[in-house]
Coordinates of C-alpha atoms in Angstrom, one line a residue:
M1 CA 73.8 287.6 195.2
R2 CA 71.3 287.0 192.4
K3 CA 67.8 287.3 193.6
K4 CA 65.6 284.2 193.0
N5 CA 62.3 284.7 191.5
T6 CA 59.3 282.9 193.1
V7 CA 55.8 282.2 191.8
A8 CA 53.0 281.7 194.2
R9 CA 51.0 278.4 193.6
N10 CA 47.5 279.1 192.6
P11 CA 45.1 276.1 192.8
G12 CA 43.1 277.6 190.0
A13 CA 45.9 278.0 187.6
A14 CA 47.6 275.4 185.4
P15 CA 51.1 274.2 186.6
A16 CA 53.8 276.1 184.8
N17 CA 55.6 272.9 183.7
R18 CA 52.4 271.1 182.5
S19 CA 52.4 270.1 178.8
V20 CA 49.8 271.7 176.7
P21 CA 47.1 269.1 175.7
G22 CA 47.8 267.9 172.2
A23 CA 51.4 269.0 172.4
G24 CA 53.0 265.7 172.9
R25 CA 51.6 264.3 176.2
R26 CA 48.2 263.0 177.2
V27 CA 46.6 264.8 180.1
T28 CA 46.4 262.6 183.2
S29 CA 44.3 262.6 186.4
Y30 CA 47.5 263.8 188.1
D31 CA 47.3 267.0 186.0
V32 CA 43.6 267.5 186.9
A33 CA 44.3 266.9 190.6
L34 CA 47.2 269.5 190.5
L35 CA 45.1 272.1 188.8
A36 CA 42.0 271.5 191.0
G37 CA 44.1 271.4 194.2
V38 CA 42.7 268.0 195.2
S39 CA 44.1 264.4 195.5
Q40 CA 44.4 262.1 192.5
S41 CA 42.0 259.7 194.2
A42 CA 39.4 262.5 194.5
V43 CA 39.6 262.9 190.7
S44 CA 39.1 259.2 190.2
R45 CA 36.0 259.3 192.5
C46 CA 34.5 262.1 190.5
F47 CA 34.5 260.0 187.3
K48 CA 33.2 256.9 189.0
P49 CA 29.4 256.6 189.0
G50 CA 28.0 256.4 192.5
A51 CA 31.2 257.2 194.2
S52 CA 31.1 259.5 197.3
V53 CA 32.4 263.0 196.6
S54 CA 31.4 266.5 197.9
P55 CA 29.7 268.9 195.5
A56 CA 32.5 271.4 195.9
T57 CA 35.2 268.9 195.1
H58 CA 33.2 267.6 192.1
A59 CA 32.8 271.2 190.8
K60 CA 36.5 271.9 191.0
V61 CA 37.5 268.7 189.4
M62 CA 35.0 269.1 186.5
Q63 CA 36.2 272.6 185.9
A64 CA 39.8 271.5 185.8
A65 CA 39.0 268.6 183.5
I66 CA 37.2 271.0 181.1
T67 CA 40.2 273.4 181.2
L68 CA 42.7 270.6 180.4
D69 CA 40.4 268.8 178.0
Y70 CA 40.9 265.7 180.2
I71 CA 39.4 262.3 179.2
P72 CA 39.6 259.4 181.7
N73 CA 41.6 256.5 180.6
A74 CA 39.3 253.4 180.9
A75 CA 42.2 251.0 180.3
A76 CA 44.3 252.5 183.1
R77 CA 41.3 252.5 185.5
S78 CA 40.6 248.9 184.8
L79 CA 44.1 248.0 185.9
I80 CA 43.5 249.7 189.2
T81 CA 40.0 248.4 189.8
R82 CA 40.6 245.0 188.2
R83 CA 37.4 245.4 186.3
S84 CA 37.1 246.0 182.6
N85 CA 33.7 247.9 183.0
L86 CA 32.5 245.9 179.9
V87 CA 29.4 243.8 179.7
A88 CA 29.2 241.3 176.9
V89 CA 26.0 240.9 175.0
I90 CA 25.8 237.8 172.8
T91 CA 23.0 237.5 170.3
S92 CA 22.4 236.2 166.8
N93 CA 22.4 238.5 163.8
L94 CA 18.7 237.9 163.3
A95 CA 17.9 239.0 166.8
N96 CA 20.2 242.0 166.4
L97 CA 18.3 243.0 163.3
Y98 CA 14.7 242.4 164.5
Y99 CA 15.0 243.5 168.1
P100 CA 16.8 246.8 167.9
Q101 CA 14.8 248.1 170.9
V102 CA 16.3 245.3 173.0
L103 CA 19.9 246.3 172.2
S104 CA 19.1 250.0 172.8
E105 CA 17.5 249.3 176.1
L106 CA 20.4 247.0 177.2
S107 CA 22.9 249.6 176.2
Q108 CA 21.2 252.4 178.2
Q109 CA 20.7 250.2 181.3
I110 CA 24.3 249.0 181.2
A111 CA 25.5 252.6 180.9
R112 CA 23.6 253.4 184.1
L113 CA 25.8 250.8 185.8
G114 CA 28.9 252.8 184.7
K115 CA 29.8 250.1 182.2
R116 CA 29.7 249.7 178.4
L117 CA 28.1 247.1 176.2
L118 CA 30.5 244.9 174.1
L119 CA 28.4 243.2 171.4
F120 CA 29.1 239.8 169.9
T121 CA 26.9 238.6 167.1
L122 CA 26.4 235.1 165.7
E123 CA 25.4 234.0 162.3
R124 CA 23.6 231.1 164.0
E125 CA 23.0 230.3 167.6
A126 CA 25.1 227.2 167.2
D127 CA 28.2 229.3 166.5
I128 CA 28.4 230.7 170.1
G129 CA 31.5 228.6 170.8
K130 CA 33.4 230.6 168.2
V131 CA 33.0 233.9 170.1
L132 CA 33.5 232.8 173.7
G133 CA 37.2 232.9 173.4
D134 CA 37.0 236.6 172.5
V135 CA 34.6 237.1 175.5
W136 CA 37.2 235.7 177.9
Q137 CA 40.0 237.8 176.3
Y138 CA 38.2 241.0 177.0
Q139 CA 37.8 239.9 180.7
V140 CA 34.2 241.2 180.8
D141 CA 32.6 241.9 184.1
G142 CA 29.4 240.1 183.1
A143 CA 27.4 238.8 180.2
V144 CA 23.8 238.9 178.9
V145 CA 23.4 236.0 176.4
A146 CA 20.5 235.6 174.0
A147 CA 21.6 232.3 172.6
S148 CA 21.6 228.7 173.7
L149 CA 24.6 227.5 175.8
S150 CA 25.8 223.9 176.2
D151 CA 26.3 222.4 179.6
E152 CA 30.1 222.8 179.2
Q153 CA 29.7 226.5 178.2
L154 CA 27.5 227.2 181.2
V155 CA 30.1 225.6 183.5
E156 CA 32.8 227.7 181.9
F157 CA 31.1 230.9 182.8
G158 CA 31.1 229.7 186.4
R159 CA 34.7 228.6 186.4
R160 CA 35.8 232.0 185.1
D161 CA 33.6 233.7 187.6
V162 CA 31.8 235.7 184.9
P163 CA 28.2 236.6 186.1
L164 CA 25.7 235.5 183.5
V165 CA 22.1 236.3 182.7
L166 CA 20.3 234.5 179.9
F167 CA 17.8 236.4 177.8
N168 CA 14.8 234.5 176.5
R169 CA 16.6 231.2 177.2
S170 CA 16.0 228.7 180.0
P171 CA 18.2 225.6 180.2
R172 CA 16.4 222.8 182.0
E173 CA 19.4 221.1 183.7
H174 CA 21.2 224.1 185.1
A175 CA 20.3 226.7 187.7
V176 CA 21.1 229.9 185.8
H177 CA 19.8 233.5 186.2
A178 CA 17.4 234.3 183.3
V179 CA 14.7 236.5 182.1
L180 CA 12.4 234.9 179.6
C181 CA 9.0 235.1 177.9
D182 CA 6.8 232.0 177.9
Q183 CA 6.9 231.3 174.2
A184 CA 4.9 228.1 174.3
E185 CA 2.1 229.7 176.3
A186 CA 1.9 232.6 173.8
A187 CA 1.6 230.2 171.0
R188 CA -1.1 228.2 172.8
L189 CA -3.0 231.5 173.3
L190 CA -2.8 232.3 169.6
V191 CA -4.1 228.9 168.6
S192 CA -6.9 229.0 171.1
R193 CA -8.2 232.4 169.7
L194 CA -7.9 231.2 166.1
A195 CA -9.7 227.9 166.9
E196 CA -12.5 229.7 168.7
A197 CA -13.0 231.7 165.5
G198 CA -13.6 228.5 163.5
H199 CA -10.1 227.8 162.0
R200 CA -9.4 224.1 161.7
Q201 CA -6.5 223.4 159.3
F202 CA -3.4 225.2 160.5
A203 CA 0.1 225.6 159.0
I204 CA 3.3 226.6 160.6
I205 CA 6.2 228.4 159.0
D206 CA 8.9 227.5 161.5
G207 CA 12.0 229.5 162.5
P208 CA 15.6 228.2 162.4
G209 CA 16.2 224.7 163.9
D210 CA 18.9 226.0 166.3
S211 CA 16.7 228.8 167.7
A212 CA 15.3 227.8 171.1
V213 CA 12.6 230.5 170.8
A214 CA 11.4 229.2 167.4
Q215 CA 11.2 225.6 168.7
E216 CA 9.3 226.6 171.8
R217 CA 6.8 228.5 169.7
K218 CA 6.3 225.5 167.4
A219 CA 5.9 223.2 170.4
G220 CA 3.2 225.4 171.9
V221 CA 1.2 225.4 168.6
L222 CA 1.5 221.6 168.3
D223 CA 0.5 221.1 171.9
R224 CA -2.6 223.2 171.8
L225 CA -3.8 221.8 168.4
L226 CA -3.4 218.3 169.9
S227 CA -5.3 219.1 173.0
L228 CA -8.2 220.6 170.9
G229 CA -8.3 217.5 168.7
L230 CA -7.7 219.4 165.5
P231 CA -5.8 218.1 162.5
A232 CA -2.0 218.0 162.6
P233 CA -0.6 221.2 161.0
I234 CA 1.5 221.4 157.9
V235 CA 5.0 222.4 159.1
V236 CA 7.6 223.9 156.8
S237 CA 11.0 225.4 157.8
G238 CA 11.9 229.0 157.6
N239 CA 14.9 231.3 158.5
Y240 CA 13.2 234.2 160.2
D241 CA 13.6 236.3 157.0
Y242 CA 11.1 237.8 154.5
A243 CA 11.8 235.3 151.7
S244 CA 11.0 232.4 154.1
G245 CA 7.5 233.7 154.5
G246 CA 6.6 233.6 150.9
R247 CA 8.5 230.4 150.1
G248 CA 6.9 228.7 153.1
L249 CA 3.4 229.6 152.1
R250 CA 3.9 228.1 148.6
K251 CA 5.3 224.9 150.2
V252 CA 2.3 224.7 152.6
I253 CA -0.2 225.0 149.7
D254 CA 1.7 222.4 147.6
R255 CA 1.7 219.9 150.4
L256 CA -1.9 220.5 151.6
G257 CA -3.4 220.9 148.1
R258 CA -5.4 223.9 149.2
V259 CA -5.2 227.1 151.1
P260 CA -5.0 226.5 154.9
D261 CA -7.4 228.2 157.3
A262 CA -4.5 229.8 159.2
V263 CA -0.8 230.2 158.9
I264 CA 1.2 230.8 162.0
C265 CA 4.7 232.2 161.3
G266 CA 7.6 232.0 163.7
N267 CA 8.1 235.8 163.6
D268 CA 6.6 238.9 162.0
I269 CA 9.1 239.2 159.2
M270 CA 8.1 235.8 157.8
A271 CA 4.4 236.8 158.4
I272 CA 4.9 239.9 156.3
G273 CA 6.5 237.8 153.5
C274 CA 3.7 235.3 153.7
L275 CA 1.1 238.1 153.6
D276 CA 2.7 239.8 150.6
T277 CA 2.9 236.6 148.6
A278 CA -0.7 235.6 149.5
R279 CA -2.1 239.0 148.4
H280 CA 0.1 240.1 145.5
Q281 CA 1.2 236.8 143.9
M282 CA -1.4 234.2 144.7
G283 CA -4.6 236.3 144.9
I284 CA -5.5 234.9 148.4
Q285 CA -7.8 237.2 150.4
V286 CA -6.5 237.7 153.9
P287 CA -8.2 237.1 156.3
L288 CA -11.3 236.1 154.3
Q289 CA -9.7 232.9 152.9
M290 CA -6.7 232.5 155.2
S291 CA -5.6 234.1 158.4
V292 CA -1.9 235.0 159.0
A293 CA -0.3 235.6 162.4
G294 CA 3.2 236.2 163.6
F295 CA 5.2 236.9 166.8
D296 CA 7.2 239.8 168.2
A297 CA 5.1 242.9 167.3
L298 CA 7.8 244.5 165.3
E299 CA 7.3 248.1 164.3
A300 CA 6.7 247.1 160.6
S301 CA 4.0 244.7 161.7
G302 CA 1.8 247.7 162.7
W303 CA 2.2 249.6 159.5
L304 CA -1.1 250.2 157.7
S305 CA -0.2 248.0 154.7
Y306 CA 0.3 245.0 157.1
D307 CA -1.4 245.4 160.5
I308 CA -0.3 241.9 161.4
T309 CA -2.0 239.9 164.1
T310 CA 0.9 239.1 166.4
L311 CA 2.1 238.5 170.0
R312 CA 4.1 241.2 171.8
Q313 CA 6.8 240.5 174.3
P314 CA 7.6 243.1 177.0
V315 CA 11.2 243.2 175.6
Q316 CA 12.1 246.6 177.1
K317 CA 11.0 245.5 180.6
M318 CA 12.9 242.2 180.1
A319 CA 16.0 244.0 179.0
A320 CA 15.9 246.4 182.0
D321 CA 15.3 243.5 184.4
A322 CA 18.1 241.5 182.8
V323 CA 20.7 244.3 183.4
A324 CA 19.4 244.9 186.9
M325 CA 19.8 241.2 187.7
L326 CA 23.3 241.2 186.3
G327 CA 24.2 244.3 188.3
E328 CA 23.2 242.6 191.5
L329 CA 25.3 239.5 190.5
M330 CA 28.4 241.6 189.7
E331 CA 28.1 243.2 193.1
R332 CA 27.4 240.3 195.4
R333 CA 28.2 237.2 193.3
G334 CA 26.6 233.8 193.9
G335 CA 23.1 233.4 195.3
L336 CA 20.2 231.2 194.2
A337 CA 19.4 231.3 190.5
E338 CA 16.4 233.5 189.7
R339 CA 14.2 233.2 186.6
R340 CA 11.8 236.0 185.8
R341 CA 9.1 234.8 183.5
Y342 CA 6.9 237.2 181.4
C343 CA 3.8 236.8 179.3
S344 CA 3.1 238.0 175.8
Y345 CA -0.2 239.6 174.9
L346 CA -2.1 239.4 171.6
V347 CA -2.1 242.3 169.2
E348 CA -5.3 241.9 167.2
G349 CA -4.4 243.1 163.7
S350 CA -6.4 242.8 160.6
T351 CA -4.7 239.7 159.1
A352 CA -6.5 237.1 161.2
R353 CA -10.1 236.4 162.0
L354 CA -10.5 236.1 165.7
T355 CA -14.3 236.0 166.0
C356 CA -17.1 233.9 164.4
E357 CA -19.1 236.7 162.8
P358 CA -22.2 235.4 161.0
A359 CA -21.7 237.7 158.0
Y360 CA -18.2 236.6 157.6
M361 CA -19.1 232.9 157.8
A362 CA -21.8 233.3 155.2
Q363 CA -19.4 235.0 152.8
R364 CA -16.7 232.4 153.4
L365 CA -19.2 229.5 152.9
G366 CA -20.3 231.1 149.6
M367 CA -16.7 231.4 148.4
M368 CA -16.1 227.7 149.3
A369 CA -19.2 226.6 147.5
A370 CA -18.3 228.5 144.4
A371 CA -14.8 226.9 144.4

């Protein structure tokens, strides 16, 4: 009788009939479990953030995974858990360009939840309806939206049971979770400081008409000027880009017939455009003849060539809180809508006069008399 050869099973050795990675078959969690000598569910727990697993089991699974060059299959896991582990972030291209720190913070915080950011960008905020169909197709676990949503779109998030947190948006008619900075109050603060320093004739280079943030900032400026009894400002439209700042300043001067005391721009990029045009093309001395201020405290606004007077939002704190709020919603669902409101603070750059210094006033009066 022919003797049968036997091979002892060693939990630390690869199964004899296992395909070599890259040789025609993808390594699975079953292969890792077999090599590590644990159950397949134990392997799944080792790759799930926050799951309960002993240090010894975790070490065996990780060693087996390294040996087999195993990569968890997110699609397969989502079929089991019925979660995509994706969080949609919807924002405009302009916000994407000018708030890179927000996206970076959102991505890091979402990763800490064991999920991944799925970014949807809009040419204009009004285009949001064009991307929602894609959002539903990916069956995201939740969404952070930095764009204005209609009543019907807000209802759709609820109907599809997709947890939603608005970023810097606050619909008046719906109870929605949101983190936002008080844009109007920030604008009122800026006007107050400029008025105290003696500015009287203001101008506004406004942001896009479909930007809720831009309109709140403009409303805050207009409200404070009215309450102070100062002349109505010259308002021109802009598009949050560099060219809008220079173009806007020329329109302001054409309409006013002179250089205004202060120009408030809807964001720092337009303020930089306004400043460059004033200094290098129109020969306007800033802030001696005209003050320039913006919003957002972008990195470039603090460069020595600009040093813009601006308002800084706590965007990193807002992003972290938005994801924390969304994480709670994804776990427990429902609950009363919460709105966390933050305040901006003034960054006193060199482009705006914020005090009534006698020497400055004498120099300015002399220039005005000479003109």
